[in-house]
CSV table of C-alpha atoms in Angstrom, one decimal:
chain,number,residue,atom,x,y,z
A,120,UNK,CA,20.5,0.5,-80.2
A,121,UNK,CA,20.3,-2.9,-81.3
A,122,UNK,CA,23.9,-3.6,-79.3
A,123,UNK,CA,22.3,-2.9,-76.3
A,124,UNK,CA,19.2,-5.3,-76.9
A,125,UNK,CA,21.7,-8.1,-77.4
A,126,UNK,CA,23.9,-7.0,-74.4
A,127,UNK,CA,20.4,-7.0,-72.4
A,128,UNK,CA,19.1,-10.0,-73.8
A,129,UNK,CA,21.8,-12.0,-72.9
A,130,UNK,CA,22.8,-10.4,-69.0
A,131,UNK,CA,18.7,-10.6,-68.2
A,132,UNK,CA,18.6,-14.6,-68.7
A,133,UNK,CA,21.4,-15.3,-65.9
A,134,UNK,CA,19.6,-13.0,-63.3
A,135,UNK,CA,16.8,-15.4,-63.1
A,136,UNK,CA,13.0,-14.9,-63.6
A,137,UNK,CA,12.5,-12.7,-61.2
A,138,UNK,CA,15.8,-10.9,-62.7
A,139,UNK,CA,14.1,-11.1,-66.5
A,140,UNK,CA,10.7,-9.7,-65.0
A,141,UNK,CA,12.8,-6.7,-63.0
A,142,UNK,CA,15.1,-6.0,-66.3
A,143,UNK,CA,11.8,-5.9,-68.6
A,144,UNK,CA,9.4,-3.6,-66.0
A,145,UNK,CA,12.8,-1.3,-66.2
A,146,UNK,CA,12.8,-1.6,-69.8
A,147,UNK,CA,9.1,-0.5,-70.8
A,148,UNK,CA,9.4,2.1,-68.0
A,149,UNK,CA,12.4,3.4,-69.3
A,150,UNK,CA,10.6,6.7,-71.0
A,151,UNK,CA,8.7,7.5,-67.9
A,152,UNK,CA,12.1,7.2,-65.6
A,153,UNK,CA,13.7,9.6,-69.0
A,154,UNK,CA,10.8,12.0,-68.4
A,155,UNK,CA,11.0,11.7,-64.4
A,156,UNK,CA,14.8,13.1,-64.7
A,157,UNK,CA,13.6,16.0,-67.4
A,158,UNK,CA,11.4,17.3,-64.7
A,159,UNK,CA,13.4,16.8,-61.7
A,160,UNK,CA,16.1,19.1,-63.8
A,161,UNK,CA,13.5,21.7,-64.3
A,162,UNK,CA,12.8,21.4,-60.1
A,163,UNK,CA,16.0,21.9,-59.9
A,164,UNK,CA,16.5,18.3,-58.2
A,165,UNK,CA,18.9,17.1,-61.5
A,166,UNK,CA,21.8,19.0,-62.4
A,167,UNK,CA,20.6,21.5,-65.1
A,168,UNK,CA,23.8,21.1,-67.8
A,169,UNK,CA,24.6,17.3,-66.9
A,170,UNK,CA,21.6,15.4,-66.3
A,171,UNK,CA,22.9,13.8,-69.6
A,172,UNK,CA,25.0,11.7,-66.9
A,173,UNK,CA,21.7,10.1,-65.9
A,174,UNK,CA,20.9,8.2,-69.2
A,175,UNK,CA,24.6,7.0,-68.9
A,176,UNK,CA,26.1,9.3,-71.3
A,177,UNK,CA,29.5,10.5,-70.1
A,178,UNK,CA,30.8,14.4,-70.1
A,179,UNK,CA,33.9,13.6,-70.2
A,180,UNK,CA,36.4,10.7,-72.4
A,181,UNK,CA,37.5,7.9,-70.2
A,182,UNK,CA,41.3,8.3,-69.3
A,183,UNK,CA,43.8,5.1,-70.2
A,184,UNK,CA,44.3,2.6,-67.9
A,185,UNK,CA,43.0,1.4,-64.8
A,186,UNK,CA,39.5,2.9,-63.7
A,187,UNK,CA,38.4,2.1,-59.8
A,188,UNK,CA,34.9,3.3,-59.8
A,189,UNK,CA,33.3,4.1,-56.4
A,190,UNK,CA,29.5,4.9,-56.4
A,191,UNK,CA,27.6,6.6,-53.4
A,192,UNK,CA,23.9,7.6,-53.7
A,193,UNK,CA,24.4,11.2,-51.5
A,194,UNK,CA,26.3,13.6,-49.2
A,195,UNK,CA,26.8,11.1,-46.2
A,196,UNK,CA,27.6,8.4,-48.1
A,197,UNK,CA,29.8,10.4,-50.4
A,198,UNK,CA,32.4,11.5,-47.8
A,199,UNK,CA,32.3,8.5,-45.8
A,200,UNK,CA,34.1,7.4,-49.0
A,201,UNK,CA,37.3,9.9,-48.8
A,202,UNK,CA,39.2,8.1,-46.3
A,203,UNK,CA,38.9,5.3,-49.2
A,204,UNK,CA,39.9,7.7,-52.3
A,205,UNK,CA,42.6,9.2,-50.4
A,206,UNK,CA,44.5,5.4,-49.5
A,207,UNK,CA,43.6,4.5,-53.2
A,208,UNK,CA,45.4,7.7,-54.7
A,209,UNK,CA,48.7,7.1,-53.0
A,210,UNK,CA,48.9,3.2,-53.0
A,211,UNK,CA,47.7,3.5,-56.9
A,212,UNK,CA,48.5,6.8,-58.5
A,213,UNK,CA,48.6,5.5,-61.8
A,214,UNK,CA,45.0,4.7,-61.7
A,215,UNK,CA,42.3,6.3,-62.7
A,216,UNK,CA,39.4,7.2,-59.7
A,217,UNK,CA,36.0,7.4,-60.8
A,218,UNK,CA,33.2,8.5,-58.0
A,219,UNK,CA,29.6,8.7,-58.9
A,220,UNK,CA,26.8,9.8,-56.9
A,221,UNK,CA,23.0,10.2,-57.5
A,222,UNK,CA,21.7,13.7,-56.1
A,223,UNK,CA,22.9,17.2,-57.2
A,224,UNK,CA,23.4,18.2,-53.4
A,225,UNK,CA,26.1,14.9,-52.9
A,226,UNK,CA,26.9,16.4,-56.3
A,227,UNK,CA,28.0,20.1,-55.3
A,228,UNK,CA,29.6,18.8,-51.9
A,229,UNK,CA,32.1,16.0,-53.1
A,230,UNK,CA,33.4,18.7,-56.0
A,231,UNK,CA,35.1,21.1,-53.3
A,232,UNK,CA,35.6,18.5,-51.3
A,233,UNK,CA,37.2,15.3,-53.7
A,234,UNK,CA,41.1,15.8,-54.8
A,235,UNK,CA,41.4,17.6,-58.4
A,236,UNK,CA,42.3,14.1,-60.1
A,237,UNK,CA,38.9,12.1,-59.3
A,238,UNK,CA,36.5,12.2,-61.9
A,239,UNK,CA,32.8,13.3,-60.3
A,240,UNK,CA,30.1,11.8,-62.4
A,241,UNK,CA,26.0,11.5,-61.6
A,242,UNK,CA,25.4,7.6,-61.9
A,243,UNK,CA,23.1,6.3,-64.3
A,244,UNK,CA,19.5,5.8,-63.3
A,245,UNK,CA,18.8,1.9,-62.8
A,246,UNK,CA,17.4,1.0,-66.4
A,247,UNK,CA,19.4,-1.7,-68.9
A,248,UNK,CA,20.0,0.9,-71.3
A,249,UNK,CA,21.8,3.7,-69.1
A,250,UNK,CA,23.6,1.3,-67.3
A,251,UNK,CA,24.9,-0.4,-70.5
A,252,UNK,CA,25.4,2.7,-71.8
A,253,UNK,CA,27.9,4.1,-68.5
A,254,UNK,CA,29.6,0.8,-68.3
A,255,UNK,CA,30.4,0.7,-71.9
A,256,UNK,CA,31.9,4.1,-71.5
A,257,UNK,CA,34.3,4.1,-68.7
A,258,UNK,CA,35.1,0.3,-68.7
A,259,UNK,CA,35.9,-0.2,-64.9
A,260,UNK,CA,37.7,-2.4,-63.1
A,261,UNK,CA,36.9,-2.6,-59.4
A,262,UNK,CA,33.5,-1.4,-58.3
A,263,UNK,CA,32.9,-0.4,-54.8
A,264,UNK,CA,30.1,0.5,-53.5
A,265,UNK,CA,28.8,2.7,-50.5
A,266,UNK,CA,26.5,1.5,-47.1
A,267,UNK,CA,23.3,0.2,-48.9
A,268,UNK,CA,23.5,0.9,-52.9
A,269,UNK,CA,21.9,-2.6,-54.2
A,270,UNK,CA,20.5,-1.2,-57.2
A,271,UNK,CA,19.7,-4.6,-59.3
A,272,UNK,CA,20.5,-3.5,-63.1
A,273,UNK,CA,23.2,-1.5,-61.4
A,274,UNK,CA,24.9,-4.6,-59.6
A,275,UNK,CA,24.0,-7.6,-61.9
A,276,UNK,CA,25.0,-5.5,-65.2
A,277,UNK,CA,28.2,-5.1,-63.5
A,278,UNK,CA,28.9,-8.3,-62.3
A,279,UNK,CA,28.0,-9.4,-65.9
A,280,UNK,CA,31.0,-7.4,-67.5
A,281,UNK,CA,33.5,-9.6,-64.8
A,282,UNK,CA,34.1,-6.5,-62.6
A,283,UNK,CA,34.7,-7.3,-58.7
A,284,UNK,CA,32.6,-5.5,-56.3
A,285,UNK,CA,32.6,-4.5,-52.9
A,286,UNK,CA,29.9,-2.8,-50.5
A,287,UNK,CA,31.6,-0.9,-47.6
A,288,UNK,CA,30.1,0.4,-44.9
A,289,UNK,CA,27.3,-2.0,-45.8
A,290,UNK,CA,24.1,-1.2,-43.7
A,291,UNK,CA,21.1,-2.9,-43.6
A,292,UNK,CA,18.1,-1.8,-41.7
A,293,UNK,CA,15.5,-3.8,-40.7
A,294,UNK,CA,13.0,-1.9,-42.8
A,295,UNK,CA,15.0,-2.9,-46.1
A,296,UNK,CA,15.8,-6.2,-44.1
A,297,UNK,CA,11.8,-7.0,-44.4
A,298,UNK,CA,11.3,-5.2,-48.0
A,299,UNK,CA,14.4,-7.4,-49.5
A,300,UNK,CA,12.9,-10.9,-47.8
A,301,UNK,CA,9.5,-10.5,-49.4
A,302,UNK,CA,8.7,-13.8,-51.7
A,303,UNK,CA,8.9,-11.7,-55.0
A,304,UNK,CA,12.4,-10.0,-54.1
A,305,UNK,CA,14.3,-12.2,-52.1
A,306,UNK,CA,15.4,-14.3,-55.3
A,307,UNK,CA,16.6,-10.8,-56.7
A,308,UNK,CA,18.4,-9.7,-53.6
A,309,UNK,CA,20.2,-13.3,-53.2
A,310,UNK,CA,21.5,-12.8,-57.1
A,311,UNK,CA,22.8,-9.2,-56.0
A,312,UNK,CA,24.2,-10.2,-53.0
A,313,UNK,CA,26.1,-13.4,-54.8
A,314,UNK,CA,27.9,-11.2,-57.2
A,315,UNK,CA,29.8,-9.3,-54.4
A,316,UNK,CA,33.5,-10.3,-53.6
A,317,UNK,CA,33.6,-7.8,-50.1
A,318,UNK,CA,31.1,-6.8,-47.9
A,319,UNK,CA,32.2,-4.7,-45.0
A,320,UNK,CA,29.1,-4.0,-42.4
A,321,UNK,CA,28.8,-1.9,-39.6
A,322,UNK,CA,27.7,-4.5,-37.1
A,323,UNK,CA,26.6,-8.3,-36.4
A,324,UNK,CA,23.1,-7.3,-37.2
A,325,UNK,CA,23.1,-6.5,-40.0
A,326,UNK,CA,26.2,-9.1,-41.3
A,327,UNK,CA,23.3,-11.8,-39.7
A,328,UNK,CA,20.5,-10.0,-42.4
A,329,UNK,CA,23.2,-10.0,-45.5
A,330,UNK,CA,23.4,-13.7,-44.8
A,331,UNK,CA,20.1,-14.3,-44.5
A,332,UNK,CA,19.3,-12.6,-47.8
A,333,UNK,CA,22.3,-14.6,-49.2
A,334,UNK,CA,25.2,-13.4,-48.9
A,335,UNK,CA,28.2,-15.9,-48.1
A,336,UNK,CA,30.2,-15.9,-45.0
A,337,UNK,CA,33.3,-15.9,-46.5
A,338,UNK,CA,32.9,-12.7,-48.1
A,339,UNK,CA,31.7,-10.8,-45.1
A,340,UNK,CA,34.5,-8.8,-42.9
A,341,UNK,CA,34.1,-6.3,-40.3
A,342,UNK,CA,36.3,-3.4,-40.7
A,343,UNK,CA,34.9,-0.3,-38.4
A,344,UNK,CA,32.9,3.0,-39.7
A,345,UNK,CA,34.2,4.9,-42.2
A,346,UNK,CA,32.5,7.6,-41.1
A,347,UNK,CA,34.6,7.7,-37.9
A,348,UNK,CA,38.0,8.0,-40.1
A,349,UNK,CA,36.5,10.8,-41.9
A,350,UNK,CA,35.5,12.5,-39.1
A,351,UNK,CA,38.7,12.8,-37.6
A,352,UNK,CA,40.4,13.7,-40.7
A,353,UNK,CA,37.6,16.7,-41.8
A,354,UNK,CA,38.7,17.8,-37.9
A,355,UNK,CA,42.2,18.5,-38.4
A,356,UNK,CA,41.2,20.5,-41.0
A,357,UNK,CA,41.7,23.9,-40.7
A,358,UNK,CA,38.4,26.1,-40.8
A,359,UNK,CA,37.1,28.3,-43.3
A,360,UNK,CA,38.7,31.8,-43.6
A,361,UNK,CA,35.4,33.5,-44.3
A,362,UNK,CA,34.1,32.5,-40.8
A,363,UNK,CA,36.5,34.2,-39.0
A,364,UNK,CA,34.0,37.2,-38.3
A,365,UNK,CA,31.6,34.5,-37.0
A,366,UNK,CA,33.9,32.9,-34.9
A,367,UNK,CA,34.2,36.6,-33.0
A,368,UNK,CA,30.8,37.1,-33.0
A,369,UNK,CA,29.9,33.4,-31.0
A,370,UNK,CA,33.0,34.5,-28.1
A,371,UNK,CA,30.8,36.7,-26.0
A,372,UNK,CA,27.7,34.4,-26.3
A,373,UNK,CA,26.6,31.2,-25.3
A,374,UNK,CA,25.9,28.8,-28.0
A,375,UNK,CA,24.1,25.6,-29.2
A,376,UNK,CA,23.8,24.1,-32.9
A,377,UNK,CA,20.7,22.2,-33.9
A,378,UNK,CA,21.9,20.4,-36.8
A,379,UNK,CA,20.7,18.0,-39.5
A,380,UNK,CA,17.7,19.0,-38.3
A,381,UNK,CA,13.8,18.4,-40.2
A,382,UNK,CA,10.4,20.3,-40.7
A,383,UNK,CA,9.1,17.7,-38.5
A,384,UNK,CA,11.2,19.5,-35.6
A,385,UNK,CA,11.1,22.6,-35.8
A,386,UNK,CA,8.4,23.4,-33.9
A,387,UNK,CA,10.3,22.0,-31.0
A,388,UNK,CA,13.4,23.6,-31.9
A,389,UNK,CA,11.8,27.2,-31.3
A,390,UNK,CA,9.7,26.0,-28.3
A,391,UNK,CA,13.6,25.0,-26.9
A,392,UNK,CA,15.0,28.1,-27.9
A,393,UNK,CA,11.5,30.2,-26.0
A,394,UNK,CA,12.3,28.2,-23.0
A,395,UNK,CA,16.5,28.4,-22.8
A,396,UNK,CA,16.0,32.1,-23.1
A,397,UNK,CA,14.4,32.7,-19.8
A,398,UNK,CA,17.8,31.0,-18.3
A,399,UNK,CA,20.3,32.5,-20.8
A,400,UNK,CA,18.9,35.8,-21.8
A,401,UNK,CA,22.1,36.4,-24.2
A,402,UNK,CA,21.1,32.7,-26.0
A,403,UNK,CA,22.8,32.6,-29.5
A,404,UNK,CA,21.1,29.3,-31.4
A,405,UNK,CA,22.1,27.9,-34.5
A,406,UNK,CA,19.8,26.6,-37.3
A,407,UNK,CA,21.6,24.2,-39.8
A,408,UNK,CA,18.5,22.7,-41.2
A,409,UNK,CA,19.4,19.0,-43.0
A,410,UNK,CA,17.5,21.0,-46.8
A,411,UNK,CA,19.1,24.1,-46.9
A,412,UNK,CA,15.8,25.0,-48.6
A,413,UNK,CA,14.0,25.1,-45.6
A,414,UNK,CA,16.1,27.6,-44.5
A,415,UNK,CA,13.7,30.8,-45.1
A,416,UNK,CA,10.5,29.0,-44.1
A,417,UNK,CA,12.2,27.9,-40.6
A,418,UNK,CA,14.1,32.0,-40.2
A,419,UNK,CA,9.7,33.2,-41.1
A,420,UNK,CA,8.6,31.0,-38.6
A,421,UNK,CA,11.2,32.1,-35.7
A,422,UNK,CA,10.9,36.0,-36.7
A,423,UNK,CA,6.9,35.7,-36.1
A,424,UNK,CA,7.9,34.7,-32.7
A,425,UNK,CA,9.6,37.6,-32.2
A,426,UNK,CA,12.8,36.8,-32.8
A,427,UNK,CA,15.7,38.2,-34.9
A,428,UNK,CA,17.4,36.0,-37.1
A,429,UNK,CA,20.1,35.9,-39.1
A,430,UNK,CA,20.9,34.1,-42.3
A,431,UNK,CA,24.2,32.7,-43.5
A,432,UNK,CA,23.2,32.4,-47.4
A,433,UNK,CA,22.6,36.3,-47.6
A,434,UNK,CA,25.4,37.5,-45.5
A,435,UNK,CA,23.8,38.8,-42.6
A,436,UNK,CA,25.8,39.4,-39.3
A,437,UNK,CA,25.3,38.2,-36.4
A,438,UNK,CA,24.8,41.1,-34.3
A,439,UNK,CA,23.4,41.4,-30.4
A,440,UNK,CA,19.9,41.8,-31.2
A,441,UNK,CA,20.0,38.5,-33.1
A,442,UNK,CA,18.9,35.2,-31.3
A,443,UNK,CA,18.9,32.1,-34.1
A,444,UNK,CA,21.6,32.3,-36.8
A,445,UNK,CA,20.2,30.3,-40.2
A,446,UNK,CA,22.7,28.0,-41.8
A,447,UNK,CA,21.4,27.6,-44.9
A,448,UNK,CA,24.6,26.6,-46.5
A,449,UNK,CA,25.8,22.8,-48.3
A,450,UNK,CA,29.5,22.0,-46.9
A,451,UNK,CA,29.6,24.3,-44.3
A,452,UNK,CA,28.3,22.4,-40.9
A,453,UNK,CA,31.8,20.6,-39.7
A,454,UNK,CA,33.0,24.5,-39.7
A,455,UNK,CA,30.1,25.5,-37.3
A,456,UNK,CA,30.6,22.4,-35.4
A,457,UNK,CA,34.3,23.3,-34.5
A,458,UNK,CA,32.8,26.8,-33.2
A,459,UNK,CA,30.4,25.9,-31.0
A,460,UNK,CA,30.4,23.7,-27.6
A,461,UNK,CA,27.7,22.0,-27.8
A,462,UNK,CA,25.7,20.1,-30.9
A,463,UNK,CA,21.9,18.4,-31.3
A,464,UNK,CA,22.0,16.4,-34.0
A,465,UNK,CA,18.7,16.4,-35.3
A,466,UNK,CA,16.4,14.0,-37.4
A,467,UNK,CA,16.1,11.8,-33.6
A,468,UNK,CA,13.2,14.0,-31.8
A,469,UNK,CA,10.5,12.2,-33.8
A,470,UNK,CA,9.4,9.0,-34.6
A,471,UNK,CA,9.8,8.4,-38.9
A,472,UNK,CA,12.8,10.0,-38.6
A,473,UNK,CA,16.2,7.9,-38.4
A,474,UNK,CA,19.1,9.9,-37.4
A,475,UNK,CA,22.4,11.5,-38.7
A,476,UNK,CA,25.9,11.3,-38.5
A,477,UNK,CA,27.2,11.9,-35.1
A,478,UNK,CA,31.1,11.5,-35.4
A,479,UNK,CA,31.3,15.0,-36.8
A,480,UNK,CA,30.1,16.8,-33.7
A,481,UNK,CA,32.2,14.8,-31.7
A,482,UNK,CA,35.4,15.1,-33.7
A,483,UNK,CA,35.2,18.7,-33.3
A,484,UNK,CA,35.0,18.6,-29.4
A,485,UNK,CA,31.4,19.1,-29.0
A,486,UNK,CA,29.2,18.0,-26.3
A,487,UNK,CA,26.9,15.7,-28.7
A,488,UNK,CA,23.4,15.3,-27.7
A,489,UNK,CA,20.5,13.3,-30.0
A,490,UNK,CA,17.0,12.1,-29.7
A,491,UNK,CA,15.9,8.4,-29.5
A,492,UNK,CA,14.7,8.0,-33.1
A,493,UNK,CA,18.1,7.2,-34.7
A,494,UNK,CA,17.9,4.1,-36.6
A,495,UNK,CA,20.8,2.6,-37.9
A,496,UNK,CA,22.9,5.4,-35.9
A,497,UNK,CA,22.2,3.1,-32.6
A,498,UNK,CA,24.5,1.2,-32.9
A,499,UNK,CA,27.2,4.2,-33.4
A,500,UNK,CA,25.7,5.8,-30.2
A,501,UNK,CA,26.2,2.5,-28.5
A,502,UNK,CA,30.0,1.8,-29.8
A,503,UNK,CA,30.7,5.5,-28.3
A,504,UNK,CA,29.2,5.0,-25.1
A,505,UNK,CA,30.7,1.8,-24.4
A,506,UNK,CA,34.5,4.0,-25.2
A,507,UNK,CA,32.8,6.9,-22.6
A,508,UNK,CA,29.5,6.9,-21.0
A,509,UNK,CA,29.4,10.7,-21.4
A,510,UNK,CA,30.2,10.7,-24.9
A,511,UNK,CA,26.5,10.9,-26.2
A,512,UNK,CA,23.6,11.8,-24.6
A,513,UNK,CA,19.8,10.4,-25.9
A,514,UNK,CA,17.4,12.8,-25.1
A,515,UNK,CA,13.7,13.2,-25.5
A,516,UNK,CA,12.3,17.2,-26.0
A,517,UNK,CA,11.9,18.1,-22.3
A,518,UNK,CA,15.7,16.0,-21.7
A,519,UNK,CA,16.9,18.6,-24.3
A,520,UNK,CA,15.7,21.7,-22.5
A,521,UNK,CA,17.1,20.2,-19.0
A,522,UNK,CA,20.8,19.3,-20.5
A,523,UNK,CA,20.6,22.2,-22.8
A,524,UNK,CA,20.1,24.3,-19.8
A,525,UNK,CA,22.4,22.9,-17.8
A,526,UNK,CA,25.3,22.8,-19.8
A,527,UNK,CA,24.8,26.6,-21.2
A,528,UNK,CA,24.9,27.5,-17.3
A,529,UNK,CA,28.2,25.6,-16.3
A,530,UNK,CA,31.2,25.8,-15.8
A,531,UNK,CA,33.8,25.9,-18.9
A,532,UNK,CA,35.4,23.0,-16.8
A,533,UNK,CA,32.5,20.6,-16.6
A,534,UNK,CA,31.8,21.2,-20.0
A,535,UNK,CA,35.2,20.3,-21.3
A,536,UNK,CA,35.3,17.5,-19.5
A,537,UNK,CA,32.3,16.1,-21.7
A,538,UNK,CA,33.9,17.8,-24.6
A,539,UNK,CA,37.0,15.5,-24.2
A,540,UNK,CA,34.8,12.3,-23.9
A,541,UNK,CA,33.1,13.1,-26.9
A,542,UNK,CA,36.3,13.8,-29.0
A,543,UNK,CA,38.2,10.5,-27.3
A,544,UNK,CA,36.0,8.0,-27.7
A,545,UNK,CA,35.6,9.0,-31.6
A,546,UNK,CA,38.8,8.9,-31.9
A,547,UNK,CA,39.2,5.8,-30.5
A,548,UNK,CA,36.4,4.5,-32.8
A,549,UNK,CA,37.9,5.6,-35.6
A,550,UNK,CA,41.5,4.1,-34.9
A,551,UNK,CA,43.1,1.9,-38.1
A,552,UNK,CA,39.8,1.8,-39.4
A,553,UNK,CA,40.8,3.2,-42.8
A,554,UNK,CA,44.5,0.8,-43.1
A,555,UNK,CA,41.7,-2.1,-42.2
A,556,UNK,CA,39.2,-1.1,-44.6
A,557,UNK,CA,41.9,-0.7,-47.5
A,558,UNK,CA,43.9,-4.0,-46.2
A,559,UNK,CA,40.2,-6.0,-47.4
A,560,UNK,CA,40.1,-3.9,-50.6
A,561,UNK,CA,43.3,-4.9,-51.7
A,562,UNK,CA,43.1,-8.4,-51.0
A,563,UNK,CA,39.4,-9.2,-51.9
A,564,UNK,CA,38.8,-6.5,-55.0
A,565,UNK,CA,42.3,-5.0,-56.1
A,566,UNK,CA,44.4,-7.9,-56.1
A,567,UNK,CA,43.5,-9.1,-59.4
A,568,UNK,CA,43.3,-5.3,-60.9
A,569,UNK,CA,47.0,-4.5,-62.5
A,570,UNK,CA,48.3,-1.1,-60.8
C-alpha cells in the first residue's frame, strides 16, 4: 500500500494542479467507485467471477516479453480494433497482445470473436490505485487506445511509466468538444492530449477540436475508419450454421431489419410495421434491439397489438403466423444483416439519440436506411454518399414508411441495384485503411518497442 502512495505521490505532481485535484477527488472516492462495481456485479452489469479485473488485479500471470496493450471501452469500439490485432499478430508474433475493455457485453463479444492468443482483460476503473495496480502487473509497452478513451489517471499514469500511446479512430464530438474546453478541464485535457505520440481521427473536425484542446499537429494523421476494414472483413465471413433454418424461413417472405434500435423507438417501429402490413400482408420484421434486455418488453408490447412474435433467445421458429422476429441475441446482428435486403439502423429517429455503425449493413449488401439523429456517424453517411448517392438513405418516420414500402414492393432488380451501391461504396471506404492505419503504428508507437 505504501508503494502505491509514493508511486501516486510522485505521477500526481507532473499532471499539474488541476491533475493533483483530479488524482486526489479519485483518491477519497476510491471506496464509493469499489462499492459502485460490487453492485453493478450483483445487477449483473460487472462480470460476476472477474470483477477483480476492475480494481486492477489481474486473472491471469503476464506472459514474457513484449506486451502491446489495446484498450476499448465497449462492443463498437472493440471490433473496430480487429483489423489492428490481426496486422499486429502476424507482423509481431512474438509479442504478447493484451485487449481490455470496460463493459461485460464488449466483454462476452470480443471472447468469440478475438484470436485464442489475445489476452481479454476488464480495464481498471480510473482511480490511482487500480491503475497502478494493472500497470504494475502487465508492464506494457505500446498502449493504443480506441475512438475517445481519455480517461485522465488512465492516460497520465501511463504516460508516467514511459509507455507510447496512440488513439485510433479518435472521435471527438462536439458535446465532449464543449465539456473538455470548460476553464476547470481544459488544463487536464491539454496534459492528456500531450502525452500521446499518434492520434488517428475520423475527420478534419474533429483533428481541428484535438488541436484546440492541445494536441500538436505533428502527431495527428488521418488514416480512414476502422470500422470500414472490419466491416468488410466480418462480410466475407461465412455465417452461422445454426441460422440455416432461418435463412429458409425469410426466402418466401419479404423482409426488413430494425437494428441497433432504442426504447425511445419503438413505438415507431410497431406504428411502421402496422402501416407496411396493409401493403405487404406477408410482412416479416426483424427486432434486433441495441440491449438485448429489452428484448421481452419490446416482443409484450408488439403481441398486445396483435401480433405474433417470435424470439431468437428461446428458440422459437419463425413460422407463417409470425410477423416480428426478436433478436435478442449479443454477436449475432452481421449474421441477420447478410439475410435480409434491406437494414434501418436505428438510434437516428430521435433527437438524444446519436446513431450506430452503418458499414455493417452495407458490407453485407443491404439497402441501408437511417434517421437524421446520427451524431458522429454524419460524417460516415456523408463519405458514403459522396462514393454513391444511393448508398444511404436519411429518413425521418413517415420517409421510412414511404422507402420501406417502396422497396418491399419492387422489383429484385431495383433493389439490387441499391444493394450494390451500398456494398461498393463501403468497400471503397474501407480500401488500405488497415495497411495505413498499421504503417502510423509502426512508425509513431512500435518503432521503439523490440519485436
Amino acid at each position: 500500500m505504501q508503494a502505491f502512495e509514493v508511486e501516486q505521490h510522485r505521477s500526481s505532481t507532473t499532471w499539474g494542479w488541476v491533475g493533483a485535484l483530479y488524482s486526489g477527488v479519485m483518491t477519497a472516492i476510491t471506496p464509493l467507485l469499489d462499492l459502485s462495481v460490487h453492485c453493478r456485479r450483483w445487477q449483473g452489469r460487472e462480470h460476476y467471477c472477474r470483477w477483480r479485473e476492475r480494481m486492477g488485479y489481474a486473472s491471469r500471470e503476464r506472459p514474457p516479453g513484449v506486451v502491446i496493450w489495446i484498450h476499448a471501452v465497449s462492443v463498437g469500439e472493440g471490433i473496430s480494433a480487429i483489423p489492428v490485432i490481426l496486422r499486429c499478430r502476424d507482423a509481431r508474433p512474438l509479442n504478447t497482445i493484451l485487449m481490455t475493455t470496460s463493459t461485460v457485453g464488449a466483454h462476452s463479444v470480443l471472447e468469440q470473436r478475438l484470436p485464442p492468443e489475445v489476452i481479454l482483460q476488464f480495464a481498471p476503473i480510473d482511480t490511482p490505485m487500480a491503475v497502478q495496480r494493472f500497470l504494475l502487473h502487465w508492464t506494457p509497452q505500446a498502449a493504443i487506445f480506441m475512438e475517445s478513451e481519455l480517461w485522465p489517471t488512465l492516460v497520465l499514469e501511463t504516460a508516467q511509466k514511459g509507455i507510447p500511446l496512440a488513439l485510433l479512430n479518435a472521435r471527438m464530438s462536439l458535446k465532449s468538444f464543449e465539456r473538455w474546453s470548460a476553464a476547470p478541464m481544459q488544463p487536464l485535457v491539454a496534459a492528456m492530449l500531450s502525452q500521446f505520440s499518434l492520434i488517428a481521427p475520423l475527420s478534419t473536425k474533429e483533428a481541428i477540436r484535438y488541436q484546440i484542446l492541445g494536441a500538436a499537429p505533428s502527431i495527428i494523421h488521418f488514416a480512414g475508419n476502422l470500422k470500414y476494414a472490419c466491416a468488410v472483413a466480418d462480410a466475407q465471413k461465412e455465417s452461422s450454421s445454426g441460422l440455416a433454418d432461418i435463412e429458409a424461413a425469410l426466402k418466401d417472405r419479404k423482409v426488413w431489419l430494425a437494428a441497433s434500435t432504442h426504447a425511445e423507438e419503438e413505438d415507431a417501429i410497431i406504428r411502421i410495421h402496422k402501416e407496411l402490413k396493409n401493403w405487404v400482408p406477408r410482412l416479416l420484421t426483424i427486432v434486433a434491439p441495441r440491449q438485448p434486455s429489452r428484448g421481452h418488453a419490446i416482443m409484450t408490447r408488439f403481441r398486445q397489438q396483435g401480433f405474433g412474435v417470435a424470439v431468437r433467445s428461446e428458440g422459437h421458429q419463425i413460422s407463417s403466423n409470425i410477423d416480428v422476429y426478436m433478436v435478442d441475441t449479443l454477436g449475432e446482428l452481421n449474421h441477420f444483416y447478410a439475410m435480409v435486403p434491406i437494414a434501418f439502423v436505428g438510434g437516428s429517429l430521435v433527437q438524444g439519440l446519436a446513431g450506430h455503425n452503418l458499414a455493417e449493413a452495407a458490407a453485407a449488401g443491404c439497402i441501408v436506411l437511417t434517421g437524421y439523429h446520427i451524431g458522429h456517424f454524419q460524417e460516415m453517411v456523408e463519405e458514403m454518399q459522396k462514393m454513391s448517392p444511393l448508398s444511404v438513405q436519411q429518413v425521418d418516420e413517415e420517409g421510412l414508411v414511404d422507402n420501406l414500402r417502396k422497396f418491399l414492393t419492387a422489383e429484385d432488380s431495383y433493389l439490387d441495384e441499391r444493394r450494390a451501391a451500398a456494398d461498393g461504396a463501403l468497400r471503397a471506404a474501407a480500401s488500405g485503411v488497415s495497411t495505413r492505419v498499421w504503417e502510423l503504428l509502426e512508425s509513431c508507437i512500435l518503432k521503439k518497442v523490440l519485436i
